[in-house]
Coordinates of C-alpha atoms in Angstrom, one line a residue:
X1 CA 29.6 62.4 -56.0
X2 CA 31.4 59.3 -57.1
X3 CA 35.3 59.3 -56.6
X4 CA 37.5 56.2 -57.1
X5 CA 40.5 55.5 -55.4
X6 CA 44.1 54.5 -57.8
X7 CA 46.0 52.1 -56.2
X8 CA 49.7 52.7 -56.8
X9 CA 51.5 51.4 -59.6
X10 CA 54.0 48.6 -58.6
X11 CA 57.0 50.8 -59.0
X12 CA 55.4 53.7 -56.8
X13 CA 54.7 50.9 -54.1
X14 CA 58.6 50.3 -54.5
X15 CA 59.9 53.5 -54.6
X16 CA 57.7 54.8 -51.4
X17 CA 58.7 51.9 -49.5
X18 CA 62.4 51.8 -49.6
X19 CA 62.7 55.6 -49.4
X20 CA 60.6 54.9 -46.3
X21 CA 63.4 52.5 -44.8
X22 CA 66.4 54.0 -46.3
X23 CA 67.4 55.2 -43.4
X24 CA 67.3 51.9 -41.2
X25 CA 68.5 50.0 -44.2
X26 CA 72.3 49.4 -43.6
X27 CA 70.8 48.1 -40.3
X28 CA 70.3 44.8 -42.0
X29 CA 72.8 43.6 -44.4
X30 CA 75.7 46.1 -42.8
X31 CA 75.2 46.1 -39.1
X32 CA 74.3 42.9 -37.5
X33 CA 76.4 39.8 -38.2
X34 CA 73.8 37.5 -40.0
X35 CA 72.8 40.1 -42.8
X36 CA 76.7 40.9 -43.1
X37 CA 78.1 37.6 -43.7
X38 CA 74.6 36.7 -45.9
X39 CA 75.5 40.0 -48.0
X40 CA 79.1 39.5 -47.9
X41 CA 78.5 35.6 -49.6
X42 CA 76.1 36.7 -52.5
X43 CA 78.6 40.1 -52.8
X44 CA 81.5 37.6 -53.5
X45 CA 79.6 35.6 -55.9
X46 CA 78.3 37.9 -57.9
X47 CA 82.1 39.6 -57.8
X48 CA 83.1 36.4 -59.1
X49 CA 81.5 37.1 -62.2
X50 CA 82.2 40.2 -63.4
X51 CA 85.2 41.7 -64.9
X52 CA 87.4 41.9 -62.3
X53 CA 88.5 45.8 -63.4
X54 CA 86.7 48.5 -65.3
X55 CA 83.4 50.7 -65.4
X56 CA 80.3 49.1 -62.9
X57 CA 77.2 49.7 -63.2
X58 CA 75.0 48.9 -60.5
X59 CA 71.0 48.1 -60.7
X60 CA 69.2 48.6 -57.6
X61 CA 72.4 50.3 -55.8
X62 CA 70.9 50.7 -52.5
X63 CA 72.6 52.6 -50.1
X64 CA 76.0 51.9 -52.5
X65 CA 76.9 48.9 -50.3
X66 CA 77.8 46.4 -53.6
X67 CA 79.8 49.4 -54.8
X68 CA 81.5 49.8 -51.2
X69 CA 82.5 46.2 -52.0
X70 CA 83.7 46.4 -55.8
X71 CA 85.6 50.0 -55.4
X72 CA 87.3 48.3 -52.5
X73 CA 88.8 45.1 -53.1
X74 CA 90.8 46.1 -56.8
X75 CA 92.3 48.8 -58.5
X76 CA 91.4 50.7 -62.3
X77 CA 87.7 50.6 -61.0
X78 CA 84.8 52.9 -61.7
X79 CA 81.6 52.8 -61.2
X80 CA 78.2 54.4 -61.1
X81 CA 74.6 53.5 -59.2
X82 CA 71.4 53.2 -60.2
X83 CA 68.1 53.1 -58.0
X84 CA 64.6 53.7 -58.2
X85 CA 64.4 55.2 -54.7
X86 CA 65.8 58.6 -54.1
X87 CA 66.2 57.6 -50.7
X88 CA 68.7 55.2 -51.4
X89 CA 70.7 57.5 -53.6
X90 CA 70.8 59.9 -51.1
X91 CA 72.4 57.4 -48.5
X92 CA 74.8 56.1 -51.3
X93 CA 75.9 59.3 -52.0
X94 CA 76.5 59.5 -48.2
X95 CA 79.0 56.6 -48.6
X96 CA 80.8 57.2 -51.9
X97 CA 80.1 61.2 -52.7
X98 CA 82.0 61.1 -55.9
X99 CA 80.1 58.5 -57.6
X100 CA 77.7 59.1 -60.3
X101 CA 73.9 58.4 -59.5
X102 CA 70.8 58.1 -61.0
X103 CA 67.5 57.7 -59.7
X104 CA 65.4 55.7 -62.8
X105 CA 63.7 52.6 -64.0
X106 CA 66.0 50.1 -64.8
X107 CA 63.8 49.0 -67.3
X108 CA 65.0 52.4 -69.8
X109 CA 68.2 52.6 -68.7
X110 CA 70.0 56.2 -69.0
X111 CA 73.0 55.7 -69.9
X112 CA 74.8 55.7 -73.7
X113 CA 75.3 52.4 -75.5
X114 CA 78.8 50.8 -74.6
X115 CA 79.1 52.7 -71.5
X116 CA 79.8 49.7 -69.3
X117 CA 82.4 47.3 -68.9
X118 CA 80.4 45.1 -66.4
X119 CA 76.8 45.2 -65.0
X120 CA 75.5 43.8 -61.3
X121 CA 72.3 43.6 -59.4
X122 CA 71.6 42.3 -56.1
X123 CA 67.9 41.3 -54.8
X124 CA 65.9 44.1 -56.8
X125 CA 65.4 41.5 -59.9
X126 CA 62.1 40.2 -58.6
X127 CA 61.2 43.4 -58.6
X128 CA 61.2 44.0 -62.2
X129 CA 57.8 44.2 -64.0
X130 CA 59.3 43.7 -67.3
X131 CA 62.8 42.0 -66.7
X132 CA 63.2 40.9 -70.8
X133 CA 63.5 44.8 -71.6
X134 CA 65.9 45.1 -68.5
X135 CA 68.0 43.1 -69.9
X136 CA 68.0 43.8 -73.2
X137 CA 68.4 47.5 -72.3
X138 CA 71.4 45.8 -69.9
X139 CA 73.2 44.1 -73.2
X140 CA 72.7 47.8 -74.9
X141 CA 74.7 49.7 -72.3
X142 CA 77.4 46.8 -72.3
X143 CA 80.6 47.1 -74.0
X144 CA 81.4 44.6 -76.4
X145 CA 82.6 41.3 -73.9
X146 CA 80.8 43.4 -71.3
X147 CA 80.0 40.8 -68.3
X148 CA 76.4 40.9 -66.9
X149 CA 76.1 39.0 -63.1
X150 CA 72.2 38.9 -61.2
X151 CA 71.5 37.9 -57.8
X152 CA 67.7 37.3 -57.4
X153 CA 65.9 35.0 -55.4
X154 CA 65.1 32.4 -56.6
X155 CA 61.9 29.7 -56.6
X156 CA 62.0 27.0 -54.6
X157 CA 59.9 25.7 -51.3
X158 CA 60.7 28.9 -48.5
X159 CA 60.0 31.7 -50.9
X160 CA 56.9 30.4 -52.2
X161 CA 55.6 31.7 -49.8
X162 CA 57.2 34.9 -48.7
X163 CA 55.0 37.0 -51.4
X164 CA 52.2 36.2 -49.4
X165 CA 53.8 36.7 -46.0
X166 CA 54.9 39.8 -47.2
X167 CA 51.8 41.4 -48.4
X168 CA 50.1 40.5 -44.9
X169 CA 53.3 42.0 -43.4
X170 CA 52.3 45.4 -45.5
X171 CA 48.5 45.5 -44.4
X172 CA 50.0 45.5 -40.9
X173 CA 51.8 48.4 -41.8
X174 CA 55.3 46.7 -40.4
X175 CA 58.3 48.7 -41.4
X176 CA 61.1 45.9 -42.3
X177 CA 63.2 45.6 -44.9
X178 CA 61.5 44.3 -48.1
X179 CA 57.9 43.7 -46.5
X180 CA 55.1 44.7 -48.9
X181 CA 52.9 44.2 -51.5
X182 CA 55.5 44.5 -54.8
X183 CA 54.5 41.5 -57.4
X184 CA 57.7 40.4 -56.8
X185 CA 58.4 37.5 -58.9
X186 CA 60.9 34.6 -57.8
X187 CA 62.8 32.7 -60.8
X188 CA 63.6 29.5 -61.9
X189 CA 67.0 28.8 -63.4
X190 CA 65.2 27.8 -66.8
X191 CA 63.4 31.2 -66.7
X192 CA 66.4 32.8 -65.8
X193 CA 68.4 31.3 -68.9
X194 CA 65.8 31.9 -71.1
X195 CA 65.9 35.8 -70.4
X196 CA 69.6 36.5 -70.7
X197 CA 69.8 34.0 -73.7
X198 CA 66.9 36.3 -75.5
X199 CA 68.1 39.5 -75.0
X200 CA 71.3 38.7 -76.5
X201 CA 73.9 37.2 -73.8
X202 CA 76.2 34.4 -74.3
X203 CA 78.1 32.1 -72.2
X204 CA 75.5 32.1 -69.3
X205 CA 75.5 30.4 -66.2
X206 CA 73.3 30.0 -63.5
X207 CA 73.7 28.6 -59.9
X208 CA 72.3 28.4 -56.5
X209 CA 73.7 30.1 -53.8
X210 CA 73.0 30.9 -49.6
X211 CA 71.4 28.3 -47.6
X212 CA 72.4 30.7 -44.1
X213 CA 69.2 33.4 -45.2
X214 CA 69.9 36.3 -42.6
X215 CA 66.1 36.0 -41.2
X216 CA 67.1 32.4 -39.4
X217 CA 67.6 32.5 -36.2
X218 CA 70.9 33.1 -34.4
X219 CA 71.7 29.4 -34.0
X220 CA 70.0 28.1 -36.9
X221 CA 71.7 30.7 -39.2
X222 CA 75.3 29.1 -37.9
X223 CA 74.0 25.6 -38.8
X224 CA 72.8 26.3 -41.8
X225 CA 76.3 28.2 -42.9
X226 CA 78.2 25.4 -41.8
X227 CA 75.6 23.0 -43.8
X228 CA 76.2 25.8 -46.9
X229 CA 78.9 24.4 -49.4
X230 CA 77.4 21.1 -49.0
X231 CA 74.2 22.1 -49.9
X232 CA 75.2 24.3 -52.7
X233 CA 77.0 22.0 -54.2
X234 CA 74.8 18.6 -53.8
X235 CA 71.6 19.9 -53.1
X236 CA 71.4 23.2 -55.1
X237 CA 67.5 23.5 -54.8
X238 CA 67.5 24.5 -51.3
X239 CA 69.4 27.8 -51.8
X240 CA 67.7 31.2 -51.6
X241 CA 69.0 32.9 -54.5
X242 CA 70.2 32.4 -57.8
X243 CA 73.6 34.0 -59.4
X244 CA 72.5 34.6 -63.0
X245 CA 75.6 35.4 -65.2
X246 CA 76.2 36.0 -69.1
X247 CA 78.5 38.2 -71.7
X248 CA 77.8 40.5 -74.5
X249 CA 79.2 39.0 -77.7
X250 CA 82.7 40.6 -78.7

């Protein structure tokens, strides 16, 4: 008898795994002061470039803590969540129980064309298998002027390595936030540009952002967010992520 074992596909692997820590997730970016104030500075960036009233819709939702922070901080605001983990959905839905959710792919997104005044995603980019067809999917769903804002990480000489350190992480079966074996893919701001210009967006612009990564230590972490405008602005290429930002022509 031969039998042959199928080794998930990439978006099983994701799905199980944040469904697995949904619970413990708020833990991180919502609980302890580093993850907070590291959340709080890519939420405000990305904020920054979005319309600043309107219909949201959120890739990669979470727990709903990017549409805590939207709903919050404006007035004439909707929005709705999207999430490949119907873990996460149920915990949003625990926070904001009169938004609309969808567990899906954001890679066929479910929504009508023009459905969306503006369009945000926080760290689940690198997770996307075929990002060109997100985002072309993302310019569909777009009004007309529609603003699209990304926060990914981005490539530079500490996340090299964390794809590695990550599927090690997942063969020792640790349960952490993000740790596992995901073909998570970490961008350049060339490949980013290139992505938003071909699936239709104008008026993009790409930066660097957080030097203070929550996984520093406790003293390090302060150092580093005191060293962070500096290096943001002069030395761009040491920041985690990148804040990838364009608009659906009128």
């Amino acid at each position: 008898l031969i039998t042959r074992s199928f080794k998930p596909t990439v978006e099983a692997r994701v799905q199980s795994h944040y469904d697995d820590i949904a619970d413990v997730y708020d833990q991180r970016y919502d609980h302890r002061e580093r993850g907070k104030i590291y959340y709080d500075h890519i939420a405000s960036a990305v904020l920054g470039k979005i319309h600043p009233k309107g219909h949201l819709l959120d890739i990669g939702c979470g727990t709903g803590l990017f549409l805590e922070r939207y709903l919050g901080e404006g007035t004439s605001r909707t929005a709705a969540g999207i999430d490949i983990s119907p873990g996460m959905i149920r915990k949003a839905r625990e926070r904001y129980p009169d938004l609309s959710y969808v567990v899906g792919n954001a890679e066929l997104l479910p929504f009508e064309s023009d459905s969306f005044d503006s369009i945000s995603s926080l760290l689940a980019f690198s997770y996307l298998q075929n990002p060109g067809r997100s985002l072309m999917d993302c310019n569909r769903v777009l009004v007309p002027g529609g603003r699209l804002a990304v926060c990914t990480l981005g490539k530079n000489i500490f996340t090299s390595s964390l794809p590695a350190l990550y599927s090690i992480g997942a063969r020792m079966k640790i349960r952490r936030v993000g740790v596992g074996s995901f073909a998570e893919h970490y961008y350049s701001a060339k490949e980013m540009y290139d992505l938003l210009e071909k699936a239709g967006f104008i008026d993009i612009e790409i930066f660097r952002c957080s030097f203070a990564h929550f996984n520093l230590a406790g003293p390090l972490f302060m150092i580093a967010k005191k060293a962070e405008s500096f290096i943001e602005d002069n030395i761009p290429y040491l920041a985690y992520n990148l804040i990838a930002s364009g608009r659906k022509p009128d």
